[in-house]
XYZ file of C-alpha atoms in Angstrom:
459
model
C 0.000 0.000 0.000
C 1.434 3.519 -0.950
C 0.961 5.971 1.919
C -1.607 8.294 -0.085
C -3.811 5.250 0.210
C -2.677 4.440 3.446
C -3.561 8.184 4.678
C -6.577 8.140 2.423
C -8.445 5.772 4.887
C -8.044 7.621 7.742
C -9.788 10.550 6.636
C -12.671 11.863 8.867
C -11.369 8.937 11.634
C -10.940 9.433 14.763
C -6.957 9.116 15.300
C -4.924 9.322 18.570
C -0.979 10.355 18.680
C -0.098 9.418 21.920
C 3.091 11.255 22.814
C 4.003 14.315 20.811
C 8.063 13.429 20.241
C 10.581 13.094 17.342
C 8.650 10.191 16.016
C 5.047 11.062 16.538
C 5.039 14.950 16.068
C 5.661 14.456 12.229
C 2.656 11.950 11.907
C 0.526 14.622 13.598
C 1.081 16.568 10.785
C 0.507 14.068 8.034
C -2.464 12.925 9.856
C -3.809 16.657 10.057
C -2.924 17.121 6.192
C -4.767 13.800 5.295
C -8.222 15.102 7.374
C -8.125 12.909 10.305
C -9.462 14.295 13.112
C -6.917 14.279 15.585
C -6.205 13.984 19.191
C -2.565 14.450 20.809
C -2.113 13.066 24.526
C 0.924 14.149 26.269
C 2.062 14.608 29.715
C 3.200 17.776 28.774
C 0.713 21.061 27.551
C 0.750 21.875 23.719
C 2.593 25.203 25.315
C 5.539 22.761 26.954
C 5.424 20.855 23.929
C 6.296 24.168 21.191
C 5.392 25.590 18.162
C 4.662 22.514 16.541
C 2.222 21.596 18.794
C 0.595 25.129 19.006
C 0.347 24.813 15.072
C -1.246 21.746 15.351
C -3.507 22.757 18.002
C -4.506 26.221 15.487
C -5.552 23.606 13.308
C -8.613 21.901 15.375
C -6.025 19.165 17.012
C -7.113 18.637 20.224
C -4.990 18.303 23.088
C -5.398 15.945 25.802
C -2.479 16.512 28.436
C -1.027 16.045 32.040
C -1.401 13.160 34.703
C -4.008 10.626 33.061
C -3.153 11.832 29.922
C -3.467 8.072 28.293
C -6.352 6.926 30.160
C -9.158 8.360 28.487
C -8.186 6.957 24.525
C -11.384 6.101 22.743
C -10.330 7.006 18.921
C -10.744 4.765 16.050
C -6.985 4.482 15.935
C -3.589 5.350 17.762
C -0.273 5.915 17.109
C 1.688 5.554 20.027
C 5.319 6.429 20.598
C 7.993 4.128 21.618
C 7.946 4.934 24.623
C 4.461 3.728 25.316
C 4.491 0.260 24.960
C 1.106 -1.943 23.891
C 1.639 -4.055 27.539
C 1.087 -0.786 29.643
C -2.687 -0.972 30.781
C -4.001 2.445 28.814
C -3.222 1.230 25.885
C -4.255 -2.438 26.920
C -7.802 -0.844 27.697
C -7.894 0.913 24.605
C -7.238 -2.056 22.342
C -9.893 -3.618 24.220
C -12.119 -1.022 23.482
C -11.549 -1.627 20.064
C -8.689 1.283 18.998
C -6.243 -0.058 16.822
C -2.784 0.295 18.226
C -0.338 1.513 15.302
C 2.870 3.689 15.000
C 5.336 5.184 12.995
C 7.554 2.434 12.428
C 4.580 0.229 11.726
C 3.032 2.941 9.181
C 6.627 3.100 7.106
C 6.672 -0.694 7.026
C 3.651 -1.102 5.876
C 4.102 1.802 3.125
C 7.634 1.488 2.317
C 8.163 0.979 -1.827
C 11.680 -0.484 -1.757
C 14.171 -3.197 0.435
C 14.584 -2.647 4.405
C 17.441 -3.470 6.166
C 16.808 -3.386 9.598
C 19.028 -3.297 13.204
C 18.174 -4.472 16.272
C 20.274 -5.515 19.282
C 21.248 -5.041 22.660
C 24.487 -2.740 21.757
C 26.020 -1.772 18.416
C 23.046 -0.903 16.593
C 23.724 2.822 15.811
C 26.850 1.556 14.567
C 26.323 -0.999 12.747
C 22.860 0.813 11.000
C 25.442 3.356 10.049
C 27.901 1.319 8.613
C 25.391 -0.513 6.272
C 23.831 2.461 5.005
C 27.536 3.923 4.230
C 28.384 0.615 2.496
C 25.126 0.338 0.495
C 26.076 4.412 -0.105
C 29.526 3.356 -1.466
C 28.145 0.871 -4.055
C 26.012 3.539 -5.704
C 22.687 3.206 -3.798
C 20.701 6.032 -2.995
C 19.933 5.253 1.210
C 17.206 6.189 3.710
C 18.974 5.726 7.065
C 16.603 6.396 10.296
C 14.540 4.846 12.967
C 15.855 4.553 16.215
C 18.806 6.604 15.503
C 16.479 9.767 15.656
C 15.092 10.391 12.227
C 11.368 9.414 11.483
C 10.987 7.608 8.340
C 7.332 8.021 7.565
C 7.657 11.793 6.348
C 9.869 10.796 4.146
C 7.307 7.513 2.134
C 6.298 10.538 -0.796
C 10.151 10.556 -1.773
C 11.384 7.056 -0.893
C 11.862 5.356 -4.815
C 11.680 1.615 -5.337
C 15.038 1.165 -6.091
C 15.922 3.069 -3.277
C 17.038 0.737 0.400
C 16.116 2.261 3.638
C 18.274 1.024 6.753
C 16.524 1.387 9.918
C 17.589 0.650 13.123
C 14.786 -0.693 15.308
C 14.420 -0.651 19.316
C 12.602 -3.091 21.317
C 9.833 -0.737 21.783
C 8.860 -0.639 18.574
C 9.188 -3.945 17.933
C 6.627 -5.276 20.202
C 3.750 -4.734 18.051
C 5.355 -4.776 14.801
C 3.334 -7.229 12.112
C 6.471 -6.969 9.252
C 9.751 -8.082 9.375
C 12.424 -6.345 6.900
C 13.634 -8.108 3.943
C 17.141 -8.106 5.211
C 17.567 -8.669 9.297
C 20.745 -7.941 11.443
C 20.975 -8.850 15.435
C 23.858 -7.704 16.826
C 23.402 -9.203 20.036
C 20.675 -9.450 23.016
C 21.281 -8.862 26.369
C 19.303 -7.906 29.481
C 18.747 -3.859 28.647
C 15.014 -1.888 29.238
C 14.145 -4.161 32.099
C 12.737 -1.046 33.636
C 10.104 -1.061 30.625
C 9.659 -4.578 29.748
C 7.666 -6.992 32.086
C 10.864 -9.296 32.300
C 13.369 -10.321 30.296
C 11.328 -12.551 27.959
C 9.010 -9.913 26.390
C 12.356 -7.891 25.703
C 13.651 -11.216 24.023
C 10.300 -11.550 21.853
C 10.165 -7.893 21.012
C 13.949 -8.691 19.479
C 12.420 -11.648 17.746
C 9.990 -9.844 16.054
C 12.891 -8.179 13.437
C 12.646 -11.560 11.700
C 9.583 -13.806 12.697
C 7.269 -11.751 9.527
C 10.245 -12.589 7.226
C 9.475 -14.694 3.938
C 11.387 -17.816 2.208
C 13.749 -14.957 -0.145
C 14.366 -12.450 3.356
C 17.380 -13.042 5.201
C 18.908 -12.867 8.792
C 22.103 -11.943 9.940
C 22.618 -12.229 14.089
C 25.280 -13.211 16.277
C 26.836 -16.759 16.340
C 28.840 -15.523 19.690
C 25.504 -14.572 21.985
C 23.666 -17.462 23.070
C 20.086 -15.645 22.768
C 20.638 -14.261 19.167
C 22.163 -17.687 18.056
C 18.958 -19.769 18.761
C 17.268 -16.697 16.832
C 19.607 -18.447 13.273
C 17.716 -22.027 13.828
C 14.483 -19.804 14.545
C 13.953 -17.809 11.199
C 11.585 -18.219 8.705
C 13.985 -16.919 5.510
C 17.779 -17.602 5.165
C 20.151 -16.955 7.495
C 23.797 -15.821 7.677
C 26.103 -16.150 11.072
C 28.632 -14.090 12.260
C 31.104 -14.826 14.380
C 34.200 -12.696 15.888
C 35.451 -16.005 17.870
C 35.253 -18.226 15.267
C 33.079 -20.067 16.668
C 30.910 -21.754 13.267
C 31.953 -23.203 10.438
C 29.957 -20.995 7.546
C 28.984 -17.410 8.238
C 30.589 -13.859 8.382
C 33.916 -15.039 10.673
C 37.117 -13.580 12.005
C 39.991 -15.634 11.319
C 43.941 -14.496 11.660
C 42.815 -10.369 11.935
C 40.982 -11.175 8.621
C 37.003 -11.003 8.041
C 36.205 -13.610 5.956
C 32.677 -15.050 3.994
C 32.681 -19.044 4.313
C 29.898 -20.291 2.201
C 29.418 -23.470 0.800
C 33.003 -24.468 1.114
C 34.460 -21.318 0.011
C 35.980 -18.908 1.905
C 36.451 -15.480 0.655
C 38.611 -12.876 2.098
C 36.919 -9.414 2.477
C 38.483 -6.827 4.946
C 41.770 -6.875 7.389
C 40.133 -5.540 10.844
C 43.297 -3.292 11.255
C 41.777 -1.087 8.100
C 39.046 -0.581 10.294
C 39.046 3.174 11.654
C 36.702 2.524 14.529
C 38.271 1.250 17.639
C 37.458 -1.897 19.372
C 36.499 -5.718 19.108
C 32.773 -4.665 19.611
C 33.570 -2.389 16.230
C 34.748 -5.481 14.304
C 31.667 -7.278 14.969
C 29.225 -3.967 14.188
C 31.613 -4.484 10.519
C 31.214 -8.228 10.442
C 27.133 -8.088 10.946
C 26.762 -5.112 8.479
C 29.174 -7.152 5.824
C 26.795 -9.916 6.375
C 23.441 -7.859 4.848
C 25.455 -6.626 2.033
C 28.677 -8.533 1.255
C 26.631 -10.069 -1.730
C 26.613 -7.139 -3.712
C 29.886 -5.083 -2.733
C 33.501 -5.290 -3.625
C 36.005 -5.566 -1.204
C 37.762 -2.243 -2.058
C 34.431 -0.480 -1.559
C 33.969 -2.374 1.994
C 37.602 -0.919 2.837
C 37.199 2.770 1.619
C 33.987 3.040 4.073
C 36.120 1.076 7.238
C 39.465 3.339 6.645
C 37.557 6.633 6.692
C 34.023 6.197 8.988
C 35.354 7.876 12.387
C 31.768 6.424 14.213
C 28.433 7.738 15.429
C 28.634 10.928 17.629
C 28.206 10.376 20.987
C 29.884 6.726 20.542
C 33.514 7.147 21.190
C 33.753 10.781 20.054
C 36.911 12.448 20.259
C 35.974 15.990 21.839
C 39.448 17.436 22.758
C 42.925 17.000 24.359
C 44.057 18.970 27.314
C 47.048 19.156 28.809
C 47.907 15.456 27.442
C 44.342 14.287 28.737
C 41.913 13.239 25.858
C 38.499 13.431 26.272
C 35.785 10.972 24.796
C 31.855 11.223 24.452
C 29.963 8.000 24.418
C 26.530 8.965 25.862
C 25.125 6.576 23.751
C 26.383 3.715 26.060
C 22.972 3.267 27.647
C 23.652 -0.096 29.586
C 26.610 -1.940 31.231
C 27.594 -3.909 28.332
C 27.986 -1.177 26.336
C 29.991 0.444 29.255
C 32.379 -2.750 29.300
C 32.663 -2.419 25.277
C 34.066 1.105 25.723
C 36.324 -0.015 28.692
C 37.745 -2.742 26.493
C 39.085 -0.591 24.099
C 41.695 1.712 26.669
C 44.484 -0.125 28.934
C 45.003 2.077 31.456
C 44.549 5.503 33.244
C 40.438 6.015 32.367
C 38.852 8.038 34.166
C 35.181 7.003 33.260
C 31.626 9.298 34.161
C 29.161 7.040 35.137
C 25.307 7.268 36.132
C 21.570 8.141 35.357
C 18.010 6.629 35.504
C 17.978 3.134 36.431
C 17.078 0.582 33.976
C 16.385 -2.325 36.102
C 20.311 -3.454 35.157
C 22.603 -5.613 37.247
C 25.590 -3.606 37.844
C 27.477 -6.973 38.511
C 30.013 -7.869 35.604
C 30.476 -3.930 35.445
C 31.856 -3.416 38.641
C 34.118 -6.320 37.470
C 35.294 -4.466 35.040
C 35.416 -0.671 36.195
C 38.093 -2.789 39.249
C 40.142 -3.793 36.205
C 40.430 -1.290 33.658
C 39.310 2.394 35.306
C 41.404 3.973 37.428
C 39.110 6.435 38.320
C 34.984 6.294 38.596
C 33.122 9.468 38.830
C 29.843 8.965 39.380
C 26.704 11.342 39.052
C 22.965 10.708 39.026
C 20.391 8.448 40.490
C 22.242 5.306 39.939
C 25.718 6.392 41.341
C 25.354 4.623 44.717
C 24.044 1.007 42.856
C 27.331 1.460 40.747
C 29.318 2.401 43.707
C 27.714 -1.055 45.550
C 28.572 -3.221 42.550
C 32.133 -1.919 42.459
C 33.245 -2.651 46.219
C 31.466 -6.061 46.500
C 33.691 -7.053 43.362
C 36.537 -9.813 44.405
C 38.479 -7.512 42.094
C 37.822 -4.406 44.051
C 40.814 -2.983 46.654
C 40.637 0.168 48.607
C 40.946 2.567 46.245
C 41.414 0.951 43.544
C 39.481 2.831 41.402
C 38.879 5.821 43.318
C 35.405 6.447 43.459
C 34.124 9.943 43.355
C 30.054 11.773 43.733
C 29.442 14.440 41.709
C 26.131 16.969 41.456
C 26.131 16.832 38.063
C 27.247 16.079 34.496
C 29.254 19.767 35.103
C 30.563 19.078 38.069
C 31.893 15.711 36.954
C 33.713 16.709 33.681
C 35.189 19.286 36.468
C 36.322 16.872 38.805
C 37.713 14.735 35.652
C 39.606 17.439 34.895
C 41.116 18.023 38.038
C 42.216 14.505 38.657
C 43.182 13.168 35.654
C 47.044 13.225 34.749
C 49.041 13.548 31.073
C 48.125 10.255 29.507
C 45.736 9.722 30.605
C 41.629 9.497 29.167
C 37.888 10.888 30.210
C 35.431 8.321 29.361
C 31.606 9.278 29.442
C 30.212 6.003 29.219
C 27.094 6.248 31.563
C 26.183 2.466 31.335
C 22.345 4.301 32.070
C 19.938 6.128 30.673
C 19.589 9.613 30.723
C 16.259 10.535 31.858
C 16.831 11.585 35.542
C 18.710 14.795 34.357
C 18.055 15.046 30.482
C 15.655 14.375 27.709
C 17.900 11.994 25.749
C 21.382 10.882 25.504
C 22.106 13.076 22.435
C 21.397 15.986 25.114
C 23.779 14.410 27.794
C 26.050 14.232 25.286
C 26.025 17.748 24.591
C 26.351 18.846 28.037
C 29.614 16.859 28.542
C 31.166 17.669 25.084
C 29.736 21.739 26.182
C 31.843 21.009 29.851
C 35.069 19.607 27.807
C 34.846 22.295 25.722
C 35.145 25.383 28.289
C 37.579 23.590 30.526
């Protein structure tokens, strides 16, 4: 269905957008322009929410906002936002009062004219989303890249030509309720992450599932030979499916052998990139390669798979290089949402980090990280509502010794750059790697990230 038909149908319905953010406030607007009648519910008033929503609300959208916002919901249809998932008992009430829940995502999949590639995974997927959409870019292909990373895809159906590949990376949240799979499906990994959201870790595991379980016969997945979750997901898929594995661990897939990725198929094994041509630091960053190689090494040259790995410096706020300072250098990776993400960045340094560390708490053990912070940082600064659970997992460690890290509480994301600053010695690194979400102080990571490269900046 194109999405002049799709929009067609909802004119003169009743149609809910519930939660007014980067994904939703967009299909507001196209819902307006197609003659829905609309209703936003937010926590927030259309005043909090901006000139978009005051537009919106000039043009007959009603506003239904504050506490309670969702609990009222009687329109023909709703979009919801990510962050409202179907399980939460509003929209469970709703459904059951006959709305049909919906989304963004779900709108673009159902409208999109050409090939999806799409990302899921615990860690890696901003990465590795970007990484195939710069690969398909280097073969010639013209490339929609969005999703999860931040840019809504549905505004863009009108332009989107057959021929044309979008790359999306997907989140668990929209997953849940997702009825399509994309033709082409990449895992990177799944471990426990959103527990704070999910109702356990199973749902979170069957929201991952979803990337692949619409797939046809011709579609094709691409996950994780090395995690034990994602490699049940290879003997689980309905289409074809292509391993990859940095330990070597199976015989056929995408594999690592000797500092070489290599494609062993059907008793051939190809040679396609040396991992020390790739630009990105980091084992993690030679599997985000190896999984994007696997949705695309059919159609690329080697050469072209090099020229994208010797020049892609990475995703801001993942490993950014902000600045040096007296011999000190200073990375962003606000991105790193969850402890194994944290551990990923740790890997990469050998000694003298000085790592920022805290937010909201996503229902995480801080276990195997305050392994690892004993090992590898040398100092932990911690701000936000999770510092003391951090602080907890690092001195019940067997690895942890007075002092060893030092463990310092800040106020704030400010006031932890400046106690960085004033501790850390020539040699030696900043990390912001908050292992947490950002929501206790900010509105996203991308704004945490700010704030620290802002601090760095005016030291």
């Amino acid at each position: 269905m194109d999405i002049q038909t799709y929009l067609a149908r909802l004119r003169g319905k009743s149609v809910g957008v519930l939660g007014l953010g980067v994904s939703n406030a967009p299909v507001a607007e196209m819902l307006v322009n197609a003659g829905a009648v609309v209703t936003v519910y937010d926590k927030k008033s259309a005043e909090d929410l901006g000139v978009a929503a005051l537009s919106l609300r000039e043009r007959g959208v009603r506003f239904v906002c504050g506490e309670g916002h969702a609990d009222k919901i009687d329109d023909e249809v709703l979009f919801r936002s990510p962050g409202f998932l179907p399980t939460q008992p509003a929209l469970k009430r709703a459904a059951a009062n006959g709305t049909k829940i919906t989304s963004e995502m779900a709108m673009f999949f159902e409208c999109c004219p050409c090939n999806i590639v799409g990302i899921t995974g615990s860690d890696g997927k901003s990465t590795t989303s970007t990484v195939t959409a710069k690969l398909l870019e280097r073969h010639g292909r013209r490339v929609w890249l969005g999703g999860n990373l931040g840019t809504p895809l549905a505004p863009k159906l009108g332009e989107i030509a057959p021929t044309d590949v979008a790359v999306v990376e997907l989140s668990s949240f929209q997953l849940m309720d997702m009825e399509r799979s994309p033709n082409v499906a990449i895992v990177t990994n799944v471990a426990p992450n959103h527990l704070d959201k999910h109702t356990d870790m199973a749902e979170y595991v069957d929201a991952k599932r979803a990337i692949f379980a619409y797939q046809k016969p011709g579609d094709l997945l691409v996950a994780n030979y090395d995690n034990a979750i994602t490699r049940e997901f290879l003997g689980l898929a309905p289409g074809k499916v292509r391993a990859f594995s940095r330990k070597n661990a199976c015989k056929e897939g995408v594999l690592c052998r000797d500092g070489e990725i290599v494609l062993a198929e059907n008793g051939i094994v190809r040679p396609i990139l040396r991992t020390d041509r790739i630009k990105l630091p980091g084992s993690h960053n030679v599997e985000n390669y190896m999984a994007a190689i696997g949705a695309v090494c059919g159609c690329l040259e080697n050469h072209e798979i090099a020229d994208v790995a010797e020049t892609f410096g990475g995703v801001v706020h993942r490993m950014e290089f902000v600045r040096s300072l007296n011999g000190v250098r200073y990375y962003n990776s606000s991105i790193d949402s969850s402890p194994t993400r944290t551990i990923a960045a740790l890997s990469i340094f050998d000694c003298g980090v000085n790592i920022i560390l805290g937010g909201s708490d996503k229902g995480i053990s801080f276990a195997a990280l305050g392994d690892e912070l004993c090992k590898k940082a040398k100092r932990v600064i911690l701000t936000g509502a999770t510092a003391d659970a951090i602080e907890a997992a690092i001195c019940a460690s067997a690895e942890y010794a007075e002092g060893r890290p030092q463990i310092v509480h800040t106020e704030n994301m400010v006031a932890a750059v400046n106690a960085a600053h004033q501790l850390a010695a020539d040699g030696e690194v900043v990390l912001l790697s908050p292992a947490c979400a950002s929501f206790d102080a900010f509105k996203n990571f991308e704004e945490r990230g700010e704030v620290f490269k802002a601090a760095v900046r005016a030291l």
